[in-house]
CSV table of C-alpha atoms and ligand atoms in Angstrom, one decimal:
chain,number,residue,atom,x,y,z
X,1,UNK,CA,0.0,0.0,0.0
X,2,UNK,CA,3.0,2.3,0.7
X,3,UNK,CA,5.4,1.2,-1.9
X,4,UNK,CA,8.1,3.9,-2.7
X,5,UNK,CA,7.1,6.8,-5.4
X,6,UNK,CA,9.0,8.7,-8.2
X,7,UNK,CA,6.1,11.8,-8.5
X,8,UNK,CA,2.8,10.2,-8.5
X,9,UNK,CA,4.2,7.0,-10.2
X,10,UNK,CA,5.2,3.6,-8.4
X,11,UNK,CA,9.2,3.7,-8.4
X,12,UNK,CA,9.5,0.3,-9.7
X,13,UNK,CA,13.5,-0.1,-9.8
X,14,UNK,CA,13.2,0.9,-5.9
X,15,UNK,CA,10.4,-1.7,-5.4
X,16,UNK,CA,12.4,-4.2,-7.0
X,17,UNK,CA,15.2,-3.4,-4.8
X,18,UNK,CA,12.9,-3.8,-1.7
X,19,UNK,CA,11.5,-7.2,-2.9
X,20,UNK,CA,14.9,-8.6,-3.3
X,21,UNK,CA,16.2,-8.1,0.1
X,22,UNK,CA,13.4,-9.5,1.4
X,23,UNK,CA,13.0,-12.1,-0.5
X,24,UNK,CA,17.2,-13.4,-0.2
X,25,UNK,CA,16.6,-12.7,3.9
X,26,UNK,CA,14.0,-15.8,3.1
X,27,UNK,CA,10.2,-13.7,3.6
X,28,UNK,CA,7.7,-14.7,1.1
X,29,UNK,CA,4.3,-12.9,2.2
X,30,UNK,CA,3.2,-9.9,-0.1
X,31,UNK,CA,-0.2,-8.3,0.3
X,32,UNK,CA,-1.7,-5.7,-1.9
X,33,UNK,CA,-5.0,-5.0,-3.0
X,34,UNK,CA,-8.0,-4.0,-6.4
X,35,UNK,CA,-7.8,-0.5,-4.5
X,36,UNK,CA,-4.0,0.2,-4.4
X,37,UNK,CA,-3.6,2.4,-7.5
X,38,UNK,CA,-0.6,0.8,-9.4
X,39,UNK,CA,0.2,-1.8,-6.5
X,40,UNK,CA,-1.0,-5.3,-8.2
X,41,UNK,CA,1.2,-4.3,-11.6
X,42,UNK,CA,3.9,-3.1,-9.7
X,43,UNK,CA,3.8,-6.7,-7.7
X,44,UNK,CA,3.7,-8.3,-11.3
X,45,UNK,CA,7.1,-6.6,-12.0
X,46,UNK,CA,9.1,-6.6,-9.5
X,47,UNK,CA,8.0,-10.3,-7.7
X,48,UNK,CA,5.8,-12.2,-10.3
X,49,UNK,CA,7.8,-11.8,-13.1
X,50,UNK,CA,11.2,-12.5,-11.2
X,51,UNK,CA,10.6,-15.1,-8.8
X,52,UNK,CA,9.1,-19.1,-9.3
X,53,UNK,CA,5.9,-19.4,-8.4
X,54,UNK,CA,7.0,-21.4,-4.9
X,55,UNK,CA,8.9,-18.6,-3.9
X,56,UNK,CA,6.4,-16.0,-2.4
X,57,UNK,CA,3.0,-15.9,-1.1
X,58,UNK,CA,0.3,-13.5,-2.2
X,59,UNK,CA,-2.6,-11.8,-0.7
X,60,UNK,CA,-5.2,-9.6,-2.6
X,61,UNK,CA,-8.5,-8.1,-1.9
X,62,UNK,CA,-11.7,-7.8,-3.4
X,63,UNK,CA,-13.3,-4.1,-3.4
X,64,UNK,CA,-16.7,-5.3,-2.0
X,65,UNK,CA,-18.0,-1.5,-2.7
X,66,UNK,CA,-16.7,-1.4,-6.3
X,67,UNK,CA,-18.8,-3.9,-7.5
X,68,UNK,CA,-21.7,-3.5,-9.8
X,69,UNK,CA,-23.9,-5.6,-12.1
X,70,UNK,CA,-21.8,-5.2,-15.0
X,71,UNK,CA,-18.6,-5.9,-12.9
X,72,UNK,CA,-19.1,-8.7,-10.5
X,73,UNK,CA,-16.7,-10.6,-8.1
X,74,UNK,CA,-15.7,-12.8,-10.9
X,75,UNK,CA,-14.8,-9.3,-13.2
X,76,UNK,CA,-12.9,-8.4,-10.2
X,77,UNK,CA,-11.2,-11.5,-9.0
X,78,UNK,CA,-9.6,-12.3,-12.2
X,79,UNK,CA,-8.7,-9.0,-13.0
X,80,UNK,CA,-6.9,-8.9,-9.7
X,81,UNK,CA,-5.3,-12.0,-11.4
X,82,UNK,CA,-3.9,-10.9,-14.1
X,83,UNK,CA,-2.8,-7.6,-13.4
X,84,UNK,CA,-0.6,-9.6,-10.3
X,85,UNK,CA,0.4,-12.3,-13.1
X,86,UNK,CA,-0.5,-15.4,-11.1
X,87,UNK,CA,-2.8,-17.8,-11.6
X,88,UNK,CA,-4.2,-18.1,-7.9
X,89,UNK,CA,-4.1,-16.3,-4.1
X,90,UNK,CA,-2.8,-17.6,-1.6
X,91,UNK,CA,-4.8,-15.3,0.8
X,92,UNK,CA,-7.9,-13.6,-0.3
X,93,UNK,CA,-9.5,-11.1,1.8
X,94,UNK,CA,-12.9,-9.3,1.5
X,95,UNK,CA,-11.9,-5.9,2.0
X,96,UNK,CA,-12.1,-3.6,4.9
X,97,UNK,CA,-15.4,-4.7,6.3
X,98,UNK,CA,-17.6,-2.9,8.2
X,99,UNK,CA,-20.9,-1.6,8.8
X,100,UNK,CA,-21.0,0.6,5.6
X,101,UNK,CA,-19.7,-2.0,3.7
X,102,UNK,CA,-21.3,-5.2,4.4
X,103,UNK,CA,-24.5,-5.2,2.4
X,104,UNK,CA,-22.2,-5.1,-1.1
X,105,UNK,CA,-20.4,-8.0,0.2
X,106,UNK,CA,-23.3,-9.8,0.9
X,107,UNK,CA,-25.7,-8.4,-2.4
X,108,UNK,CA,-23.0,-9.8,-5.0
X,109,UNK,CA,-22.7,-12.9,-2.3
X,110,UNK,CA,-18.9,-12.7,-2.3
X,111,UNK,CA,-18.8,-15.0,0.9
X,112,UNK,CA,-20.0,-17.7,-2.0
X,113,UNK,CA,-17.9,-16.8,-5.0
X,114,UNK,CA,-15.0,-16.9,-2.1
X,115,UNK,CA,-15.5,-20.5,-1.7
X,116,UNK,CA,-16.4,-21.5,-4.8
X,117,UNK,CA,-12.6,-20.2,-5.7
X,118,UNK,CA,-11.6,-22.2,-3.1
X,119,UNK,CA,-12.8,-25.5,-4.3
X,120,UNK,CA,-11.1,-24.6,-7.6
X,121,UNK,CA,-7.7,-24.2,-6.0
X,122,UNK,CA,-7.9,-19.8,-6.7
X,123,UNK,CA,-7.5,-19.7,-3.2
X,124,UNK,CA,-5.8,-21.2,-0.6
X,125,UNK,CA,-6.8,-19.5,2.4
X,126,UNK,CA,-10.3,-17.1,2.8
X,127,UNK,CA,-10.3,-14.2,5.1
X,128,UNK,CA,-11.2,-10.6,5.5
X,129,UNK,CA,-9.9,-7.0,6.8
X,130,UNK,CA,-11.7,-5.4,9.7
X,131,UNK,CA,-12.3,-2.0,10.6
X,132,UNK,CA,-15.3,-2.2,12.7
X,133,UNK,CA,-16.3,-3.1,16.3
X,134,UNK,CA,-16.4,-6.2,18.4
X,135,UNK,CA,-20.2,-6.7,17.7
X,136,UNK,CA,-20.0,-7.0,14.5
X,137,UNK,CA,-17.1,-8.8,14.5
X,138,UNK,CA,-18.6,-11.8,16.5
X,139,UNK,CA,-21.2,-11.7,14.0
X,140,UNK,CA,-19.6,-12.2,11.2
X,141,UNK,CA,-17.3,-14.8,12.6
X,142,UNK,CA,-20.4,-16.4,14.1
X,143,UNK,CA,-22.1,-16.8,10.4
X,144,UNK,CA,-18.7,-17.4,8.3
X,145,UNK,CA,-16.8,-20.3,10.1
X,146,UNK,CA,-15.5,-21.0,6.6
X,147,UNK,CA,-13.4,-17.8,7.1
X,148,UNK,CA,-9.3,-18.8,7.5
X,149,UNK,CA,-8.0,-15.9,8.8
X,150,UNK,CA,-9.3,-12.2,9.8
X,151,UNK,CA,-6.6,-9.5,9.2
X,152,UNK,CA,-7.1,-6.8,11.8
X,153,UNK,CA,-5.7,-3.3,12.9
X,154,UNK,CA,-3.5,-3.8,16.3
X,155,UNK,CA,-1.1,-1.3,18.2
X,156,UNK,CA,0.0,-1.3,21.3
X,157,UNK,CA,-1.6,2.4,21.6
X,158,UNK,CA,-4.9,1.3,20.1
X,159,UNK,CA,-5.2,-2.1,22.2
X,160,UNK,CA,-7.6,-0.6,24.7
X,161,UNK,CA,-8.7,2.4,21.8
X,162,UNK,CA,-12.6,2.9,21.8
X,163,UNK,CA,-13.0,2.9,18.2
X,164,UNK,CA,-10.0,0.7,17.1
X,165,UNK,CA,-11.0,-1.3,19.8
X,166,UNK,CA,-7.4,-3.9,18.6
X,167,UNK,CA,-7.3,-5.8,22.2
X,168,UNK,CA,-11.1,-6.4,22.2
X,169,UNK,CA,-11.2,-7.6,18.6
X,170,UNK,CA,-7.7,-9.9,18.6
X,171,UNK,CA,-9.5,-11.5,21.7
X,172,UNK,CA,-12.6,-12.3,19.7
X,173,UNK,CA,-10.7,-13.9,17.2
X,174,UNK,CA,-8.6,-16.0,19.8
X,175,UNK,CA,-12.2,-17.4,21.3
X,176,UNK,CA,-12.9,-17.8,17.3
X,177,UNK,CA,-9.7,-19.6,16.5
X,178,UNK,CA,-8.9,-17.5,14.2
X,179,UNK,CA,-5.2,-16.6,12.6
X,180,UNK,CA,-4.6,-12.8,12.5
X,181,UNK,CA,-2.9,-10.8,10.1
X,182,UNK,CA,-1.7,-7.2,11.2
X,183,UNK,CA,-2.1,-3.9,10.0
X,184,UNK,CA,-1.2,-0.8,11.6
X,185,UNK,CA,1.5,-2.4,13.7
X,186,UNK,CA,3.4,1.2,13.7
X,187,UNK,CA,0.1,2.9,13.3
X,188,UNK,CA,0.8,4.0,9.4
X,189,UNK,CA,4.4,5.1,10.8
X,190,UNK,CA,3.5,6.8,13.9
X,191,UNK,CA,4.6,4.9,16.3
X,192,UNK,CA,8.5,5.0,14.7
X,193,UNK,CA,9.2,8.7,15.6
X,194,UNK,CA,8.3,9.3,19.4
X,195,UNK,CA,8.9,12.3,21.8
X,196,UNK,CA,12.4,12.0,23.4
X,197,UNK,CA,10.7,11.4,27.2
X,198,UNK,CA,8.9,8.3,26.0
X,199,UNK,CA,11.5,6.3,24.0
X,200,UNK,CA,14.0,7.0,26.8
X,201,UNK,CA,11.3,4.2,29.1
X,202,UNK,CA,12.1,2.4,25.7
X,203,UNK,CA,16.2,2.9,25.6
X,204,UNK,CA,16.5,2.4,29.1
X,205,UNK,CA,15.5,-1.1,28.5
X,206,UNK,CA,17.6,-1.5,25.4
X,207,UNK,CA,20.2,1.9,24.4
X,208,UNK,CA,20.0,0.9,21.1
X,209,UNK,CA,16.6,0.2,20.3
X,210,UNK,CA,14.2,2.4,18.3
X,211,UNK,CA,10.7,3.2,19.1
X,212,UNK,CA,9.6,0.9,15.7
X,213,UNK,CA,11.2,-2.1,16.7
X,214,UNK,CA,8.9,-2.0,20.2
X,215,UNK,CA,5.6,-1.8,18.4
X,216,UNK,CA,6.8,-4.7,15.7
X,217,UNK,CA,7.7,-6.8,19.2
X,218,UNK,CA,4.7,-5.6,20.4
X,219,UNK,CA,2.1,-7.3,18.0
X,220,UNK,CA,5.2,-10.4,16.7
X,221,UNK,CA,4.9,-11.4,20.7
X,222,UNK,CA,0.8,-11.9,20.5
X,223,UNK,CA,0.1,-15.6,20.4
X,224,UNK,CA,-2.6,-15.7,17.8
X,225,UNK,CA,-0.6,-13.2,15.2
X,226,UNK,CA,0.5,-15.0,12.5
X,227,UNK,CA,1.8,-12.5,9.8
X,228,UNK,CA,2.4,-8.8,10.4
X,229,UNK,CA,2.3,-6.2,7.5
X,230,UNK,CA,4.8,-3.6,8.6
X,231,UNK,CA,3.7,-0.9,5.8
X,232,UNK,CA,7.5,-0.4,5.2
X,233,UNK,CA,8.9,1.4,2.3
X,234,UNK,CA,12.5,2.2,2.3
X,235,UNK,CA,15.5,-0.1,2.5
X,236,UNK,CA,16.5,1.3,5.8
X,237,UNK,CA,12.9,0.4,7.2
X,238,UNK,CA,13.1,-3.1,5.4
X,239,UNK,CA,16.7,-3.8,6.7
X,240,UNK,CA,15.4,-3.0,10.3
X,241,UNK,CA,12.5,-4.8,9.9
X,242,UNK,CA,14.0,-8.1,8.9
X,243,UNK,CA,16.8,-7.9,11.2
X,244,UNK,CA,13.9,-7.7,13.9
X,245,UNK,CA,12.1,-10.9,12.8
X,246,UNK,CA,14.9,-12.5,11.9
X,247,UNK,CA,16.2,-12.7,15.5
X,248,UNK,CA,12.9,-12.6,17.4
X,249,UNK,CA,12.4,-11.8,21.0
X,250,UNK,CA,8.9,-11.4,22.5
X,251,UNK,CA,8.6,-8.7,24.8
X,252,UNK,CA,10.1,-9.4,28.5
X,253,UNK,CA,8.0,-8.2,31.1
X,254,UNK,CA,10.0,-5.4,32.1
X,255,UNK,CA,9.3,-4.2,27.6
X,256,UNK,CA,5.8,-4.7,28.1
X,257,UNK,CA,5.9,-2.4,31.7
X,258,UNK,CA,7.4,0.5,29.9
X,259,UNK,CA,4.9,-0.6,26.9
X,260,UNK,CA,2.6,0.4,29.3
X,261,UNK,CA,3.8,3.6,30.2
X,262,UNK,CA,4.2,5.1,26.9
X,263,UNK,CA,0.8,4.4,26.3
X,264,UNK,CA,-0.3,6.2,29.1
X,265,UNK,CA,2.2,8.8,28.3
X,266,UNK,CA,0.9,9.4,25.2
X,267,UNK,CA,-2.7,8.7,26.1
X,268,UNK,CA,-2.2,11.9,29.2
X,269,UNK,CA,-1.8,14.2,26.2
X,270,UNK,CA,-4.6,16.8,26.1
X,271,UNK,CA,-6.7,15.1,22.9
X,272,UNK,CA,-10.2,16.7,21.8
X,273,UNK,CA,-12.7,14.3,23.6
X,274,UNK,CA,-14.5,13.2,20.7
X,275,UNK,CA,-16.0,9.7,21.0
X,276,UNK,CA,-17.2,9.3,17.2
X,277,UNK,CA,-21.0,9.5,18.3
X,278,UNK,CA,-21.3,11.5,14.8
X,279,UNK,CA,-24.6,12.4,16.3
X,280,UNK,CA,-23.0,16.5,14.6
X,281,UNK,CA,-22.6,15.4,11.4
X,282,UNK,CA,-26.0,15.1,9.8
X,283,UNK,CA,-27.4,18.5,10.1
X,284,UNK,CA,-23.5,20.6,9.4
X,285,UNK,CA,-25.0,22.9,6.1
X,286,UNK,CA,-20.9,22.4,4.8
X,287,UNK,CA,-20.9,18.4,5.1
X,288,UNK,CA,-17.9,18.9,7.4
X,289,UNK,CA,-17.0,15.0,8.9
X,290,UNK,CA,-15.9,16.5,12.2
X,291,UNK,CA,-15.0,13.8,14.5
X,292,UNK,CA,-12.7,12.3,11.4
X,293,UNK,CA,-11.4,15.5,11.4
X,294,UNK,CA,-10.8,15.5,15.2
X,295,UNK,CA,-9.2,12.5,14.6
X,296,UNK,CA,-6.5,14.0,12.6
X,297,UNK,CA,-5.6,16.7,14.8
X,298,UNK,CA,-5.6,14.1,17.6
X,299,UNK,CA,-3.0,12.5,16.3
X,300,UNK,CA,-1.3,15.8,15.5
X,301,UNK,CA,-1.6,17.1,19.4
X,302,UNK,CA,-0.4,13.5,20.3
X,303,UNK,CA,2.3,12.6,17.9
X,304,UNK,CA,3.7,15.6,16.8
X,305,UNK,CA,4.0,16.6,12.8
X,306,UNK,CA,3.9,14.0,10.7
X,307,UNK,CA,2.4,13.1,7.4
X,308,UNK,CA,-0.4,10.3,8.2
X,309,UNK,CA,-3.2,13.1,9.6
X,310,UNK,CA,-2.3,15.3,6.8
X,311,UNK,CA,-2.8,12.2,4.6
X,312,UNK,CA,-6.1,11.2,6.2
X,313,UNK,CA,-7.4,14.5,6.0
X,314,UNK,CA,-6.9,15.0,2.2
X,315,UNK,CA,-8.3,11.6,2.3
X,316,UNK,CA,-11.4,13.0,3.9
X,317,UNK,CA,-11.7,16.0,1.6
X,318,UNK,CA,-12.0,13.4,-1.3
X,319,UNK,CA,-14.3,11.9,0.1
X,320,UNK,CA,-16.3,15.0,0.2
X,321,UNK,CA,-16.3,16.3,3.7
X,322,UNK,CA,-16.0,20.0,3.9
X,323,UNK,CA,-13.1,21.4,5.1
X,324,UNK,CA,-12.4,22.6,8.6
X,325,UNK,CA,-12.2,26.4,7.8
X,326,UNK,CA,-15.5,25.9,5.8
X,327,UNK,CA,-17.3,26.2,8.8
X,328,UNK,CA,-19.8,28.9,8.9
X,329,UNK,CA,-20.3,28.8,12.8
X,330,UNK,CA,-24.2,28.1,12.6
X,331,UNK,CA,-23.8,25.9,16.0
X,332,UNK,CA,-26.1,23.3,15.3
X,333,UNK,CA,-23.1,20.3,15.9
X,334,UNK,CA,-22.7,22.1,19.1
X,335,UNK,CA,-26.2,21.9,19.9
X,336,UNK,CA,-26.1,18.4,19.5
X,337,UNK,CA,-22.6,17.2,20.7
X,338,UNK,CA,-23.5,15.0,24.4
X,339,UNK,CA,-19.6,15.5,24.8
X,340,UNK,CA,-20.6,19.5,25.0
X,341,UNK,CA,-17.3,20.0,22.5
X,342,UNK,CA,-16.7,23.9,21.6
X,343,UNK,CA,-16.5,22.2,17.7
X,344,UNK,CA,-16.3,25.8,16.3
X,345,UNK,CA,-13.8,27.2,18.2
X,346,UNK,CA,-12.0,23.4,17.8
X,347,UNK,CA,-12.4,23.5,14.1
X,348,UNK,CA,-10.5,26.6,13.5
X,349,UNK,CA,-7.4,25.1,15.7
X,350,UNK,CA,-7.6,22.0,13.9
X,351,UNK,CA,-7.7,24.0,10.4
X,352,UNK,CA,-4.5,26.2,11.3
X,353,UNK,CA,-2.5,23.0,11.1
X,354,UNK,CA,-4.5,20.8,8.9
X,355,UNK,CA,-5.5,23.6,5.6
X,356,UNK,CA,-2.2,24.7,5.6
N,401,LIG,S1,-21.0,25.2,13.2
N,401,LIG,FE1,-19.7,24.6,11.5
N,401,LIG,S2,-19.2,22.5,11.8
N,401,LIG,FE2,-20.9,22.9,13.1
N,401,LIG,S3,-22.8,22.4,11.9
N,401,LIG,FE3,-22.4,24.6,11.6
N,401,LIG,S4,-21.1,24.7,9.7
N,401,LIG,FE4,-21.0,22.5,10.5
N,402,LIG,S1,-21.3,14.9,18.6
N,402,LIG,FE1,-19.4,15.5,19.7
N,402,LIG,S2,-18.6,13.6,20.5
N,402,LIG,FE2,-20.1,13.1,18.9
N,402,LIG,S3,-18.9,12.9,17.0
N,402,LIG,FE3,-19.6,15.0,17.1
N,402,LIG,S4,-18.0,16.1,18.1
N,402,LIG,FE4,-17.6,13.9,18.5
């Protein structure tokens, strides 16, 4: 999903160079997905055309919300196919479910299609991507025990997180007995650059370590994790990466005590206290998705600069929410926020760092 970029183009010789090293330090597992602009060709060129078949695993996923009539799950799945160059997955994942999602999923029957590829040998193991909460996570794994493997995002500062809700969910999978695949281990790079106070509970431990190689210990020393997706995407990053897994030491329990304490370090830093209720979103006149927007400057007041809220706001403005310093103060969120949140006054903070 992050693979390195020459302008707005995949850098393929720098992919290529990634894919080797890991592939000579002996990894094999590469994930990409329908939705990653350029990512399944790029995977063609730098892995599928230069490696046997044996020597690499892939996963894809199918775009549940991209389907129509005219372009079905079988348009899609062997699309995927041949823009990868491979004639099956080794992991196939229904994409990012949750609540918005799951009707398309379950119109076009994908849960079906899934294991009618399956039989056929398309796939070898069935799973899905989760971004929802523990609910509807029992739900699903309650009416899909054909489902291998549930892929899921976990941090150590999002374990006990009330709308990642990582602990809760890896716990439903354990009682499931289901494998899990991580995202977010380094919370799209955030977890990597840390204030000087907090990775010193870190270096005390170990001088040398880096705030990274804690929150890759953190989700490789989880029983039930079976594959973590780091979301690297420079050598450097790789080299640190595979050096970590290739030596492996869970967390001791003296790690997982200051573990502890950088969360709550970083938890005691003033935050907006949105809960997501979105009960202010429906009547803003400007369309304005506050609480996502909240959520980007959280991370801003929590983590410093750093390009993933920038990133998730432009995100957001794609996706058609108004922008924070669209606001024409009418007060009606306000009126309606239970957390009694000064939104206004909190919108034009967030936009000083976030419309720059
Ligand atoms: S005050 Fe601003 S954010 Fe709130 S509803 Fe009105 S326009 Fe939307
Ligand atoms: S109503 Fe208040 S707490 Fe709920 S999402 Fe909006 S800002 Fe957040």
């Amino acid at each position: 999903m992050r693979l390195p970029k020459n302008g707005e183009e995949i850098d393929i010789p720098a992919t290529i160079s990634l894919a080797d090293e890991f592939v000579h330090q002996g990894f094999t597992y590469f994930d990409t997905a329908f939705v990653y602009p350029g990512s399944e060709e790029a995977f063609r060129e730098a892995v599928a055309k230069r490696y046997p078949r044996h020597a690499y695993t892939l996963a894809n996923k199918m775009a549940g919300w991209m389907l129509r009539d005219d372009f079905g799950p079988e348009d899609m799945f062997n699309e995927s196919l041949k823009r990868c160059g491979v004639d099956y997955f080794d992991y196939y994942l229904l994409h990012s479910l949750q609540p918005s999602r799951m009707a398309a999923y379950d119109k076009y029957d994908c849960w079906q299609f899934c294991q009618k590829k399956k039989a056929e040998g398309k796939i070898k193991n069935f799973g899905f991507s989760y971004h929802g909460d523990p609910v509807l996570l029992e739900e699903i794994l309650t009416n899909h025990p054909e489902v291998d493997f549930v892929q899921l995002q976990i941090n150590y500062v999002d374990w006990e997180d009330n709308v990642i809700f990582s602990g809760r969910n890896y716990e439903i999978c354990e009682k499931y007995g289901k494998d899990i695949v991580v995202m977010e281990p380094v919370k799209g790079g955030i977890l990597a650059s840390m204030n000087p106070d907090l990775l010193q509970k870190f270096q005390a431990i170990r001088p040398e370590a880096t705030a990274a190689s804690y929150a890759l210990r953190f989700v490789g020393s989880l029983p039930k994790v079976k594959m973590i997706l780091s979301g690297m995407n420079t050598l450097e990053q790789m080299k640190e990466n595979l050096e970590i897994f290739n030596h492996f030491e869970p967390l001791s329990d003296i790690e997982q005590n200051a573990i502890q304490e950088v969360t709550a370090g970083l938890r005691s830093i003033p935050t907006v206290p949105c809960t997501d209720c979105r009960y202010c979103c429906k009547g803003c006149p400007k369309g304005i998705r506050i609480p996502d927007i909240f959520k980007a400057y959280n991370l801003l007041l929590t983590f410093g600069e750093h390009n993933r809220p920038h990133f998730y706001y432009s995100g957001l403005l794609q996706e058609g929410s108004g922008k924070a310093n669209e606001c024409i103060e009418c007060g009606q969120c306000e009126a309606a926020c239970p957390q009694h949140i000064q939104i206004v006054e909190t919108l034009k903070k967030a936009s000083a760092l976030l419309d720059q």
